[in-house]
Tab-separated table of C-alpha atoms in Angstrom:
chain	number	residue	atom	x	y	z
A	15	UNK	CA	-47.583	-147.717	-213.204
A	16	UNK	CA	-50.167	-145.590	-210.821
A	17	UNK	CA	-47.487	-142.433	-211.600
A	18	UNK	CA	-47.589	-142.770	-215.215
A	19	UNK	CA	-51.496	-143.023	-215.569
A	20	UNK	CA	-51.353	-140.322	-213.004
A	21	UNK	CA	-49.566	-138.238	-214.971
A	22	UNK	CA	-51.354	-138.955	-218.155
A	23	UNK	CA	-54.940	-138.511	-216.727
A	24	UNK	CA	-54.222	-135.339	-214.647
A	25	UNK	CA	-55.988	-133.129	-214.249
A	26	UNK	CA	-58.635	-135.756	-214.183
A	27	UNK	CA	-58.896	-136.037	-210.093
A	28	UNK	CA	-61.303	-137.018	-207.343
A	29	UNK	CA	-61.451	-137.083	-203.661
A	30	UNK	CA	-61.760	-140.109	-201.956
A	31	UNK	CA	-63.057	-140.697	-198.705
A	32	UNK	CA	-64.015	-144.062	-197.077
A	33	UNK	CA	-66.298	-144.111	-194.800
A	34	UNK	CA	-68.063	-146.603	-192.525
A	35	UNK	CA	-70.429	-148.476	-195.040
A	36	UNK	CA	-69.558	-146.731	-197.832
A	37	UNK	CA	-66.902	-144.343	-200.010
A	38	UNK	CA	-67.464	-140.383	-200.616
A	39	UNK	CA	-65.724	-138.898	-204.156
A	40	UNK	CA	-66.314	-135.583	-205.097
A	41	UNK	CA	-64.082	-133.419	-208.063
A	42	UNK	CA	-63.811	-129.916	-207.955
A	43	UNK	CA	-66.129	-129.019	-210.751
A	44	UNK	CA	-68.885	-131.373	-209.896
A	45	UNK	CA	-68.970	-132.174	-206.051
A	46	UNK	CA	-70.276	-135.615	-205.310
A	47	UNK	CA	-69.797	-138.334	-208.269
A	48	UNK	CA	-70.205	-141.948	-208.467
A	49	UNK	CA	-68.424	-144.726	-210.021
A	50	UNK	CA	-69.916	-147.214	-212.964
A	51	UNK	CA	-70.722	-150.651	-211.015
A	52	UNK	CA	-69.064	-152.203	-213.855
A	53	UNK	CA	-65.754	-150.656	-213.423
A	54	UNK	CA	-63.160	-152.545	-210.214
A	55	UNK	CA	-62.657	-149.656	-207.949
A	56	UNK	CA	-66.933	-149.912	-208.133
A	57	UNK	CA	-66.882	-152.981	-206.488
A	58	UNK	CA	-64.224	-152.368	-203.495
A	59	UNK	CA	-65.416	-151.804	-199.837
A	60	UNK	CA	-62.481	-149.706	-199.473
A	61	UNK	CA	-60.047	-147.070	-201.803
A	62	UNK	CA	-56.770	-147.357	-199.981
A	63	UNK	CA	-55.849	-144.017	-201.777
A	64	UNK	CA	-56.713	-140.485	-200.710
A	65	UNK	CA	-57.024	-139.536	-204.552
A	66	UNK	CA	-58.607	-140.998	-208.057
A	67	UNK	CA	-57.436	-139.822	-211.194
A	68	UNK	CA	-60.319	-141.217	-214.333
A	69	UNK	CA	-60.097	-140.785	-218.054
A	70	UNK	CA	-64.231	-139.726	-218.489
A	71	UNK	CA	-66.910	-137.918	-216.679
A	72	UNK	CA	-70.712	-139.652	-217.766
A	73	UNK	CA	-73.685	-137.400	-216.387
A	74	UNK	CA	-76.687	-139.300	-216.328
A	75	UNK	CA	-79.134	-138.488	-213.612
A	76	UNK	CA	-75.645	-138.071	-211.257
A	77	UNK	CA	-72.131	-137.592	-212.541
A	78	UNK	CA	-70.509	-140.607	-212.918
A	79	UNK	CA	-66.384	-141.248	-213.424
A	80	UNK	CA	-65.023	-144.286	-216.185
A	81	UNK	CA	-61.960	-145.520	-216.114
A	82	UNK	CA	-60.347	-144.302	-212.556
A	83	UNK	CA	-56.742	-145.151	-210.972
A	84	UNK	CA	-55.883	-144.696	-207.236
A	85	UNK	CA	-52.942	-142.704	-206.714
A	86	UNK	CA	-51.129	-141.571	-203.078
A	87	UNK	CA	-50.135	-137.958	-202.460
A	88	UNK	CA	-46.958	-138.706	-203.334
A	89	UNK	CA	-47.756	-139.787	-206.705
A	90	UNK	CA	-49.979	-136.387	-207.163
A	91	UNK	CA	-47.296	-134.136	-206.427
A	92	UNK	CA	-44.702	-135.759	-208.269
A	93	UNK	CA	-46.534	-136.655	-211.846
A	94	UNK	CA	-49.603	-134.627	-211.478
A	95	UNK	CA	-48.646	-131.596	-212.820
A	96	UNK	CA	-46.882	-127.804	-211.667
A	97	UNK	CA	-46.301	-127.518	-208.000
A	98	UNK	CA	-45.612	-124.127	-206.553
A	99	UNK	CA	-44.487	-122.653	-203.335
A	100	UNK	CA	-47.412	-120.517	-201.600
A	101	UNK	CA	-47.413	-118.197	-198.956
A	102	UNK	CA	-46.310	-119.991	-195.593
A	103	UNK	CA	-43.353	-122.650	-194.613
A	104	UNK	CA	-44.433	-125.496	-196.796
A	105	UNK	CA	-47.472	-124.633	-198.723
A	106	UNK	CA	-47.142	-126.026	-202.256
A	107	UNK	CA	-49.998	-124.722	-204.600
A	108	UNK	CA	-51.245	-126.889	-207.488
A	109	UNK	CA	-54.056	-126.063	-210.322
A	110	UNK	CA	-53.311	-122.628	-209.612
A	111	UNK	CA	-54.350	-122.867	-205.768
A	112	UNK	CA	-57.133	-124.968	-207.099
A	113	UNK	CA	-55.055	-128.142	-204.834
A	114	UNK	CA	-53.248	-126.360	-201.536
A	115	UNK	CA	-50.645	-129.046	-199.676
A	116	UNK	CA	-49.803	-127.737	-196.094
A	117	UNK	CA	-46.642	-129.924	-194.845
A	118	UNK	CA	-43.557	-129.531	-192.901
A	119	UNK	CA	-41.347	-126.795	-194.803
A	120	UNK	CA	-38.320	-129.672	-195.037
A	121	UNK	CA	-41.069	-132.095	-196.654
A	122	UNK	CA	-42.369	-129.353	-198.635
A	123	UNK	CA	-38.503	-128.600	-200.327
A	124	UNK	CA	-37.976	-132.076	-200.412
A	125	UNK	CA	-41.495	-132.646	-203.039
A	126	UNK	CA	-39.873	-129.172	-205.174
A	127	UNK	CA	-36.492	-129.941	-204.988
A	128	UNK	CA	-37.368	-133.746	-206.678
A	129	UNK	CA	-39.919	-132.988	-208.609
A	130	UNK	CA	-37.687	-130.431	-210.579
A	131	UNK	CA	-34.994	-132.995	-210.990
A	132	UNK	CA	-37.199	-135.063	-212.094
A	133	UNK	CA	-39.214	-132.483	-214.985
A	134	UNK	CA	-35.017	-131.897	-215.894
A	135	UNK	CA	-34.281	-135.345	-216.694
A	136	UNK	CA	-37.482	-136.111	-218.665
A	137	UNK	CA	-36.823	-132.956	-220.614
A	138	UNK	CA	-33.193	-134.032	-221.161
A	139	UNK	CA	-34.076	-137.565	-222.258
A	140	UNK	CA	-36.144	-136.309	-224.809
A	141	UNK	CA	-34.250	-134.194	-226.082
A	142	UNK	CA	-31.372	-137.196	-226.170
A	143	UNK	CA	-33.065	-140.521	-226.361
A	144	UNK	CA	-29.841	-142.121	-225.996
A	145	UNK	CA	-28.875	-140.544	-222.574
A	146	UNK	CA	-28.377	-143.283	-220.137
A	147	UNK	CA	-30.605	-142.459	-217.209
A	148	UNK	CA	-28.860	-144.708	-214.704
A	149	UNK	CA	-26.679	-142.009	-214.063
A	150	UNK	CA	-29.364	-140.403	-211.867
A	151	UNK	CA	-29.800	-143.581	-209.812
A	152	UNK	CA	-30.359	-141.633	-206.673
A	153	UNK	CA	-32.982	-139.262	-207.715
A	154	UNK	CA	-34.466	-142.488	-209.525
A	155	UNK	CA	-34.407	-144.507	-206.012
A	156	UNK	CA	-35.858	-141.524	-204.365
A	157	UNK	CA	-38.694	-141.295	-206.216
A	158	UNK	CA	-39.465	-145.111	-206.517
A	159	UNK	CA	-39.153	-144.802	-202.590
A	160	UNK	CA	-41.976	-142.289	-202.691
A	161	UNK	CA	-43.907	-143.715	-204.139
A	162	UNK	CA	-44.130	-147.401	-203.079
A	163	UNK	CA	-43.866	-146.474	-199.511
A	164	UNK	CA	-46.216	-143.630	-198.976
A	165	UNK	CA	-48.810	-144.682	-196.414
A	166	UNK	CA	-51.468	-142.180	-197.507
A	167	UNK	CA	-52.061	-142.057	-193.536
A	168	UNK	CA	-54.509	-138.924	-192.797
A	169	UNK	CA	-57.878	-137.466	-192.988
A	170	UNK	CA	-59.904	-135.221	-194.849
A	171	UNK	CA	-61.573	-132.350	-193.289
A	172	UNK	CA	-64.137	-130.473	-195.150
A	173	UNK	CA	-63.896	-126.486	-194.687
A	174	UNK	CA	-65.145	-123.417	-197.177
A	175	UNK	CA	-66.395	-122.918	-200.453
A	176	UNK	CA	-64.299	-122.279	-203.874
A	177	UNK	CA	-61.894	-119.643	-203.845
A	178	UNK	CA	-63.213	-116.408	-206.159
A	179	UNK	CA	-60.830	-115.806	-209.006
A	180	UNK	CA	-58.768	-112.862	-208.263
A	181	UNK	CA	-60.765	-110.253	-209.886
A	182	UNK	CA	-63.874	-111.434	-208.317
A	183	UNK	CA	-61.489	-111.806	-204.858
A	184	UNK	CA	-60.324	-108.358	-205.762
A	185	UNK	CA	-63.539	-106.817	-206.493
A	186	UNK	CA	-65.025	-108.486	-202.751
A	187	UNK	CA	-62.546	-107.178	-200.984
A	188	UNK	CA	-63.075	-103.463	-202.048
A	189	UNK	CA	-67.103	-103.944	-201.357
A	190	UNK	CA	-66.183	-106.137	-198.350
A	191	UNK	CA	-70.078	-106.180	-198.351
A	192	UNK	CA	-72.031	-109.127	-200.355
A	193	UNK	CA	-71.935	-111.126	-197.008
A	194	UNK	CA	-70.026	-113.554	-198.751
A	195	UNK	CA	-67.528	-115.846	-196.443
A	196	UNK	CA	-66.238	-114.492	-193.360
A	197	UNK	CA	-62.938	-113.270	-193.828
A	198	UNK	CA	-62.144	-112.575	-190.111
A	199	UNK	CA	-62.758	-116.329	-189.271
A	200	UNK	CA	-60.564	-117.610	-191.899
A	201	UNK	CA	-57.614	-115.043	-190.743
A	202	UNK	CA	-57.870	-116.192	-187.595
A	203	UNK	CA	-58.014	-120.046	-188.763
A	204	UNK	CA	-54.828	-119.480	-190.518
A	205	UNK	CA	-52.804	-117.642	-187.692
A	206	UNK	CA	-53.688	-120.668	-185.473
A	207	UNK	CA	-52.474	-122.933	-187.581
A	208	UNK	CA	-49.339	-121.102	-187.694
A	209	UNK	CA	-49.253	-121.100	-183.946
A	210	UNK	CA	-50.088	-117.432	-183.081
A	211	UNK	CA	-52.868	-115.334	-181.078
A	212	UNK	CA	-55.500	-114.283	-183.144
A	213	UNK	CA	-55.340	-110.815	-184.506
A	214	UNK	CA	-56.684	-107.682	-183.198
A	215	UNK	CA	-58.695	-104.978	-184.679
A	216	UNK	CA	-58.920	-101.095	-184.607
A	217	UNK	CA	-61.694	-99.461	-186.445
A	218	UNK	CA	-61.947	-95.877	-186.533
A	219	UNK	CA	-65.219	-94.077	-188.235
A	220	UNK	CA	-64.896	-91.825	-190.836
A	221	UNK	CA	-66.365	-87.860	-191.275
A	222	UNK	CA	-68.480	-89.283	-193.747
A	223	UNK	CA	-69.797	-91.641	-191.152
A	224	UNK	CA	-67.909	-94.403	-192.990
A	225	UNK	CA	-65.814	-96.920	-191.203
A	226	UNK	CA	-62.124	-97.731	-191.567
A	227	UNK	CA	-60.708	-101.035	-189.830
A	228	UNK	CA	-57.118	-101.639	-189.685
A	229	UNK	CA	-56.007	-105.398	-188.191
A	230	UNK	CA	-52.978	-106.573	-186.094
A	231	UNK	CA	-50.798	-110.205	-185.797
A	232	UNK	CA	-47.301	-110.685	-185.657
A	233	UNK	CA	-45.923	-107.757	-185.497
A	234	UNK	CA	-47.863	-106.550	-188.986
A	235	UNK	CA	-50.700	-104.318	-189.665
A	236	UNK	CA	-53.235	-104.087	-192.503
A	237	UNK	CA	-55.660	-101.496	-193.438
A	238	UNK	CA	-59.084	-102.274	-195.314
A	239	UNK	CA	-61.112	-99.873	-197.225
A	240	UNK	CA	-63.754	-97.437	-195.909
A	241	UNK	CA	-66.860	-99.659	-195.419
A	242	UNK	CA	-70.808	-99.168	-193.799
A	243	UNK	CA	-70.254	-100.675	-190.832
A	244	UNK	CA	-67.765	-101.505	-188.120
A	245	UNK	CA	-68.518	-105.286	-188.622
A	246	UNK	CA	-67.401	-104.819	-192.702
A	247	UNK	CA	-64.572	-103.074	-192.110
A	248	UNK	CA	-63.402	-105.551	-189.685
A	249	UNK	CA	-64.067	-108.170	-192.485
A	250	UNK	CA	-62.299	-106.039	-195.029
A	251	UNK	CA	-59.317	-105.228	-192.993
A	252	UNK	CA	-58.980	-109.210	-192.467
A	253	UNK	CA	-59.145	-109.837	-196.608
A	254	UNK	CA	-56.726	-107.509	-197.673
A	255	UNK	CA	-54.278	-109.374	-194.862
A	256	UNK	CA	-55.593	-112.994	-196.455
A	257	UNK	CA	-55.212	-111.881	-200.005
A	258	UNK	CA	-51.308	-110.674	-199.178
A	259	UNK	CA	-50.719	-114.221	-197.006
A	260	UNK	CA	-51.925	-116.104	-199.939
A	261	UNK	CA	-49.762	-114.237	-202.336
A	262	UNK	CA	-52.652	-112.196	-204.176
A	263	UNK	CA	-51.425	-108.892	-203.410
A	264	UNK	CA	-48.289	-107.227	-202.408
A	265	UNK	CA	-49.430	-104.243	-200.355
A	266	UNK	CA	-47.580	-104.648	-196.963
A	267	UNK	CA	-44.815	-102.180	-197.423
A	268	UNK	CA	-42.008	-104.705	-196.067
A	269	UNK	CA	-40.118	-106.735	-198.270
A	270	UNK	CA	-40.462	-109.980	-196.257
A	271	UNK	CA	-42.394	-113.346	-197.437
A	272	UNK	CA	-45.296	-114.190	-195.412
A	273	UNK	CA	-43.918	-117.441	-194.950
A	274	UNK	CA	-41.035	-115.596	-192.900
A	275	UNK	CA	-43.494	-113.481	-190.855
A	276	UNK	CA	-45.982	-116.586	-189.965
A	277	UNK	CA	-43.077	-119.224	-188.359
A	278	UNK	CA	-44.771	-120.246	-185.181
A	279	UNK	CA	-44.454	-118.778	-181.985
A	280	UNK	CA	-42.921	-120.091	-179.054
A	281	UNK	CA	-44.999	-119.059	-176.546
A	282	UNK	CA	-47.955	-121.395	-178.543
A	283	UNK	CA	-47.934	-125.157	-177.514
A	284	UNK	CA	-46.075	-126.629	-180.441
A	285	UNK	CA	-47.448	-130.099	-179.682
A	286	UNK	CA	-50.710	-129.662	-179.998
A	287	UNK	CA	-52.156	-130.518	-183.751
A	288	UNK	CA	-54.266	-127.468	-185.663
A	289	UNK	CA	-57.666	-128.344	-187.353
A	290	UNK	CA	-57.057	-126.387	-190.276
A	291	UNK	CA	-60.374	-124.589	-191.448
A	292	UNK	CA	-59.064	-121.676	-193.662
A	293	UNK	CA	-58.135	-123.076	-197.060
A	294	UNK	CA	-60.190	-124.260	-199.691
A	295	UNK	CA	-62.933	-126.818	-198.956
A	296	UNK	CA	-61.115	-130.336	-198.714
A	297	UNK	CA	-58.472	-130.663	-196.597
A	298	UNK	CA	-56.168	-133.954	-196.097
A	299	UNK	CA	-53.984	-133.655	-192.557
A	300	UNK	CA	-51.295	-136.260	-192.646
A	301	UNK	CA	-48.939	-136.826	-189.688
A	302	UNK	CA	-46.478	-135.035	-188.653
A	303	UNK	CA	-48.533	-131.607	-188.688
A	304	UNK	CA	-48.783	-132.127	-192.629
A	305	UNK	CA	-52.065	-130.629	-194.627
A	306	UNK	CA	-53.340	-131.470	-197.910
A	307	UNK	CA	-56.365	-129.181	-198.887
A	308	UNK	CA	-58.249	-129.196	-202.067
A	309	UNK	CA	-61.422	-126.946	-203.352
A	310	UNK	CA	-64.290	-129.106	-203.837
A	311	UNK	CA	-67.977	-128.258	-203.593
A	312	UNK	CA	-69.287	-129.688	-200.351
């Protein structure tokens, strides 16, 4: 029932996060929102689900939600709309890259692989109402699995602000200079993550007493535009790498995925577990070294 009204009700979706004495829900349009007190999930000391998705947004004095369902990750990947693969070893994008999910690259084919199956035999029943679905019994299983059993065990951890759209992204990474967030920090958030050293810089100044930064990980290199200072060309340098990791751009001259080029290194602990801080503002770590990251205002 939760995937159906899930999948009806998307992209109507809120965080949830329960705290001590009380439960934090922010969307990605409106940051923090309330519930009515008239509605049942008003009333609960605890949301045992990570997500809400609600028919109606209400702004009074604060924005309130009507109507709202708790649904698992599971559920949101499966009936909440197109998933896509991003730019490292299971990163599925949603909304656009609006909703990021960072798990392990096996999970992360397993969600694709199911939820395409799944999108095929929908399309195929209603295109032949008489097709007798028990012929897909295991996908069916699979699915029902999912989504009874998921545990929604993990955390969220808040990190940066929304994303610019890509012309805006675009447009800040030529200028590299409206102080706007710090590029080298995220770059070497994400390379953690992955399990690598953090990246290096050269920055060489120009005859027209300009600066030009070029930065190093992994075996790559990427060059940022001529900037004012040595600390913008640095920052620069480190966007042009994020916007081709995120799959914005396709400047590096080799024809390898980034997902290829940021498997993590051996010589890195493997068991420790990353604090992702590098993609968009909400972040939901499961076990297993499995993210779930979402841009909502903090």
């Amino acid at each position: 029932m939760r995937a159906v009204i899930c999948a009806g009700l998307f992209p109507g979706l809120c965080s949830v996060v329960n705290k001590e004495k009380s439960i934090t829900l922010k969307t990605m349009e409106d940051g923090q929102v309330l519930l009515y007190s008239n509605f049942v999930n008003a009333g609960v000391p605890k949301i045992p689900y990570p997500w809400l998705v609600f028919n109606e947004k209400v702004k009074v004095n604060s924005v309130f939600l009507r109507d709202s369902t708790g649904v698992s990750d599971s559920v949101l990947l499966l009936f909440g709309g197109n998933i896509e693969r991003g730019g490292l070893d299971g990163h599925l994008k949603m909304l656009g890259g609006y909703l990021d999910f960072f798990m392990k690259p096996t999970l992360g084919d397993m969600y694709l692989s199911l939820k395409r199956e799944l999108e095929e035999l929908i399309q195929n029943k209603l295109l032949d109402p008489k097709l007798d679905i028990q012929f897909h019994n295991e996908l069916l299983m699979a699915i029902r699995l999912l989504v009874s059993e998921d545990q929604c065990e993990g955390r969220f951890v808040f990190g940066r602000q929304l994303p610019a759209s890509s012309k805006k992204a675009e447009k800040a990474k030529n200028v590299a200079g409206d102080g706007g967030g710090n590029s080298k920090n995220e770059l070497q958030t994400l390379l953690a993550r992955a399990g690598h050293q953090a990246p290096t810089y050269k920055t060489k100044q120009l005859k027209n007493n300009q600066f030009r930064s070029t930065v190093f990980f992994n075996g790559l290199d990427f060059v940022g535009q001529p900037c004012s200072s040595k600390k913008l060309a640095e920052k620069d340098a480190a966007a042009a790498a994020l916007l081709w990791l995120k799959g914005e751009t396709h400047s590096y001259s080799r024809n390898t995925d980034s997902s290829v080029l940021l498997k993590k290194s051996k010589t890195i602990n493997q068991n420790r577990i990353p604090v992702r801080d590098d993609l968009p503002v909400l972040k939901w770590q499961l076990k297993g070294n499995t993210y779930f990251t979402a841009p909502l205002d903090s």
